[in-house]
Amino acid sequence: MTYQIRKATDTDRKAIMEMYRNASAMLKEAGIDQWQDGYPNIETLTQDIDAGTSFVYVEDGTVLASGMVSTMGESTYATINGAWGYDAPYAVIHRFVVASRHQRGGLGSQFLQAIETEIGIPYYRIDTHVQNIKMRRFLERNGYIERGEITLLNGSKRIAYDKLIVK
């Protein structure tokens, strides 16, 4: 199978929003309040696409995964209960999601590795809900190290991870 990472376009919105809705439903079913307040929404996605920070992983034109990758910094990462592994410029990954039917075949790891390779930034930061054990294990399996807890602007707590790509 040949997969491709590329910047998302307006024609990808429907597929990405469906993945967001499915992920939100799975989180709700697991009793996790992450993504239960209407976020991420079409406005957020539109901003990501317009800014050129929304990426998709496709096979034969079908969107299988999506994520936002930015090098503009993250204000909520300025204060961490713990310590980041490195004091260096970084890319942040947000809204990482894989289509429901592809979640257990390693596609998420392939997409994450494609981001790390194609974006070309050597240092990444990402966070997730403390109860999102599935995502936390996924990050750890892919070389991300738990660094502590951050607080979002709305007061919610998240577990923060980082990874230095060694070439």
Short mmCIF file of C-alpha atoms in Angstrom, two decimals:
data_model
loop_
_atom_site.label_atom_id
_atom_site.label_comp_id
_atom_site.label_asym_id
_atom_site.label_seq_id
_atom_site.Cartn_x
_atom_site.Cartn_y
_atom_site.Cartn_z
CA MET A 1 0.00 0.00 0.00
CA THR A 2 1.23 3.45 -0.86
CA TYR A 3 0.42 6.18 1.62
CA GLN A 4 1.08 9.87 1.19
CA ILE A 5 1.21 12.74 3.67
CA ARG A 6 0.12 16.13 2.37
CA LYS A 7 -1.40 19.38 3.54
CA ALA A 8 -5.16 19.18 3.94
CA THR A 9 -7.40 21.04 1.52
CA ASP A 10 -11.00 22.20 1.61
CA THR A 11 -12.07 18.95 -0.08
CA ASP A 12 -10.74 16.98 2.92
CA ARG A 13 -13.02 18.72 5.47
CA LYS A 14 -15.85 16.20 5.39
CA ALA A 15 -13.55 13.22 5.98
CA ILE A 16 -11.63 14.99 8.76
CA MET A 17 -14.81 16.13 10.52
CA GLU A 18 -16.14 12.55 10.39
CA MET A 19 -12.94 11.34 12.07
CA TYR A 20 -13.32 14.05 14.75
CA ARG A 21 -16.94 12.99 15.41
CA ASN A 22 -16.02 9.30 15.61
CA ALA A 23 -13.11 10.01 17.95
CA SER A 24 -15.33 12.18 20.15
CA ALA A 25 -17.90 9.38 20.37
CA MET A 26 -15.21 6.83 21.28
CA LEU A 27 -13.83 9.12 23.98
CA LYS A 28 -17.33 9.68 25.37
CA GLU A 29 -17.98 5.93 25.41
CA ALA A 30 -14.74 5.49 27.38
CA GLY A 31 -15.90 8.10 29.92
CA ILE A 32 -13.27 10.65 28.86
CA ASP A 33 -14.40 14.28 28.64
CA GLN A 34 -11.82 15.15 25.97
CA TRP A 35 -13.40 16.49 22.75
CA GLN A 36 -16.88 16.57 24.33
CA ASP A 37 -17.51 20.32 24.07
CA GLY A 38 -17.82 20.73 20.30
CA TYR A 39 -14.06 20.89 19.81
CA PRO A 40 -12.50 20.31 17.39
CA ASN A 41 -15.00 21.97 15.10
CA ILE A 42 -15.26 23.13 11.50
CA GLU A 43 -13.96 26.60 12.42
CA THR A 44 -10.82 25.14 14.00
CA LEU A 45 -10.29 22.86 11.02
CA THR A 46 -10.79 25.75 8.58
CA GLN A 47 -8.20 27.82 10.47
CA ASP A 48 -5.76 24.89 10.34
CA ILE A 49 -6.27 24.39 6.59
CA ASP A 50 -6.00 28.12 5.87
CA ALA A 51 -2.79 28.33 7.94
CA GLY A 52 -1.30 25.33 6.15
CA THR A 53 -0.94 23.40 9.42
CA SER A 54 -3.51 20.65 8.78
CA PHE A 55 -2.07 17.45 7.34
CA VAL A 56 -3.70 14.28 6.08
CA TYR A 57 -2.47 10.77 5.42
CA VAL A 58 -4.07 9.37 2.29
CA GLU A 59 -4.17 6.20 0.23
CA ASP A 60 -5.54 6.41 -3.32
CA GLY A 61 -7.15 9.76 -2.50
CA THR A 62 -8.92 8.47 0.64
CA VAL A 63 -8.15 10.36 3.84
CA LEU A 64 -7.17 7.87 6.55
CA ALA A 65 -5.70 10.16 9.23
CA SER A 66 -5.32 13.82 10.08
CA GLY A 67 -3.34 16.04 12.39
CA MET A 68 -2.37 19.65 12.94
CA VAL A 69 1.35 20.41 13.06
CA SER A 70 2.61 23.89 13.89
CA THR A 71 5.98 25.45 14.61
CA MET A 72 4.42 28.63 16.02
CA GLY A 73 4.77 27.54 19.65
CA GLU A 74 2.07 26.68 22.16
CA SER A 75 1.24 29.12 24.95
CA THR A 76 -0.03 26.39 27.27
CA TYR A 77 3.37 24.66 27.06
CA ALA A 78 5.16 27.63 28.67
CA THR A 79 4.33 26.29 32.15
CA ILE A 80 4.61 22.58 32.89
CA ASN A 81 4.34 20.69 36.17
CA GLY A 82 7.42 18.65 35.33
CA ALA A 83 10.06 19.56 32.77
CA TRP A 84 10.38 19.39 29.02
CA GLY A 85 13.21 17.19 27.84
CA TYR A 86 14.77 19.91 25.72
CA ASP A 87 14.85 23.68 25.47
CA ALA A 88 14.76 23.92 21.70
CA PRO A 89 12.45 25.08 18.91
CA TYR A 90 9.69 22.51 18.47
CA ALA A 91 6.71 21.52 16.41
CA VAL A 92 3.46 20.84 18.23
CA ILE A 93 1.02 18.16 17.13
CA HIS A 94 -2.68 18.63 17.88
CA ARG A 95 -5.94 17.05 16.73
CA PHE A 96 -4.23 13.78 15.75
CA VAL A 97 -6.89 11.36 14.59
CA VAL A 98 -7.09 8.13 12.59
CA ALA A 99 -10.19 6.83 10.79
CA SER A 100 -12.00 4.29 12.98
CA ARG A 101 -11.54 1.39 10.58
CA HIS A 102 -7.74 1.88 10.55
CA GLN A 103 -6.99 2.30 14.25
CA ARG A 104 -5.46 -1.06 15.06
CA GLY A 105 -3.29 -1.76 12.02
CA GLY A 106 -0.34 0.52 12.73
CA LEU A 107 -1.55 3.29 10.44
CA GLY A 108 -1.42 5.87 13.26
CA SER A 109 2.25 5.08 13.88
CA GLN A 110 2.98 5.30 10.16
CA PHE A 111 1.27 8.70 9.98
CA LEU A 112 3.14 9.97 13.05
CA GLN A 113 6.46 8.82 11.55
CA ALA A 114 5.54 10.49 8.25
CA ILE A 115 4.91 13.75 10.12
CA GLU A 116 8.27 13.47 11.87
CA THR A 117 10.04 12.73 8.57
CA GLU A 118 8.22 15.07 6.18
CA ILE A 119 7.88 18.14 8.41
CA GLY A 120 11.59 17.98 9.10
CA ILE A 121 11.55 19.45 12.61
CA PRO A 122 13.81 17.54 15.04
CA TYR A 123 11.75 18.14 18.21
CA TYR A 124 8.02 17.51 18.81
CA ARG A 125 5.62 18.16 21.66
CA ILE A 126 2.11 16.79 22.11
CA ASP A 127 -0.42 16.42 24.92
CA THR A 128 -3.47 14.34 25.72
CA HIS A 129 -6.11 13.87 28.40
CA VAL A 130 -4.88 12.12 31.55
CA GLN A 131 -7.56 9.41 31.11
CA ASN A 132 -6.81 8.84 27.41
CA ILE A 133 -4.74 5.74 28.12
CA LYS A 134 -5.00 4.54 24.51
CA MET A 135 -3.34 7.72 23.20
CA ARG A 136 -0.80 7.80 26.02
CA ARG A 137 0.31 4.23 25.24
CA PHE A 138 0.38 5.06 21.53
CA LEU A 139 2.70 8.01 22.15
CA GLU A 140 5.00 5.95 24.38
CA ARG A 141 5.16 3.13 21.80
CA ASN A 142 6.26 5.76 19.27
CA GLY A 143 9.11 7.11 21.38
CA TYR A 144 7.40 10.03 23.11
CA ILE A 145 8.37 10.60 26.73
CA GLU A 146 5.91 11.77 29.38
CA ARG A 147 7.22 15.08 30.75
CA GLY A 148 4.52 16.33 33.11
CA GLU A 149 1.19 18.08 33.22
CA ILE A 150 0.11 21.25 31.45
CA THR A 151 -3.04 23.31 31.92
CA LEU A 152 -5.14 24.38 28.95
CA LEU A 153 -6.63 27.88 28.73
CA ASN A 154 -9.98 26.49 29.92
CA GLY A 155 -8.33 25.02 33.04
CA SER A 156 -8.33 21.40 31.87
CA LYS A 157 -5.25 19.34 32.66
CA ARG A 158 -3.32 17.39 30.02
CA ILE A 159 -0.34 15.05 30.11
CA ALA A 160 2.51 16.44 27.99
CA TYR A 161 4.99 14.42 25.94
CA ASP A 162 7.96 15.21 23.77
CA LYS A 163 10.32 13.48 21.38
CA LEU A 164 13.66 14.42 19.89
CA ILE A 165 14.22 12.95 16.45
CA VAL A 166 17.80 11.73 16.26
CA LYS A 167 19.17 11.41 12.76
#
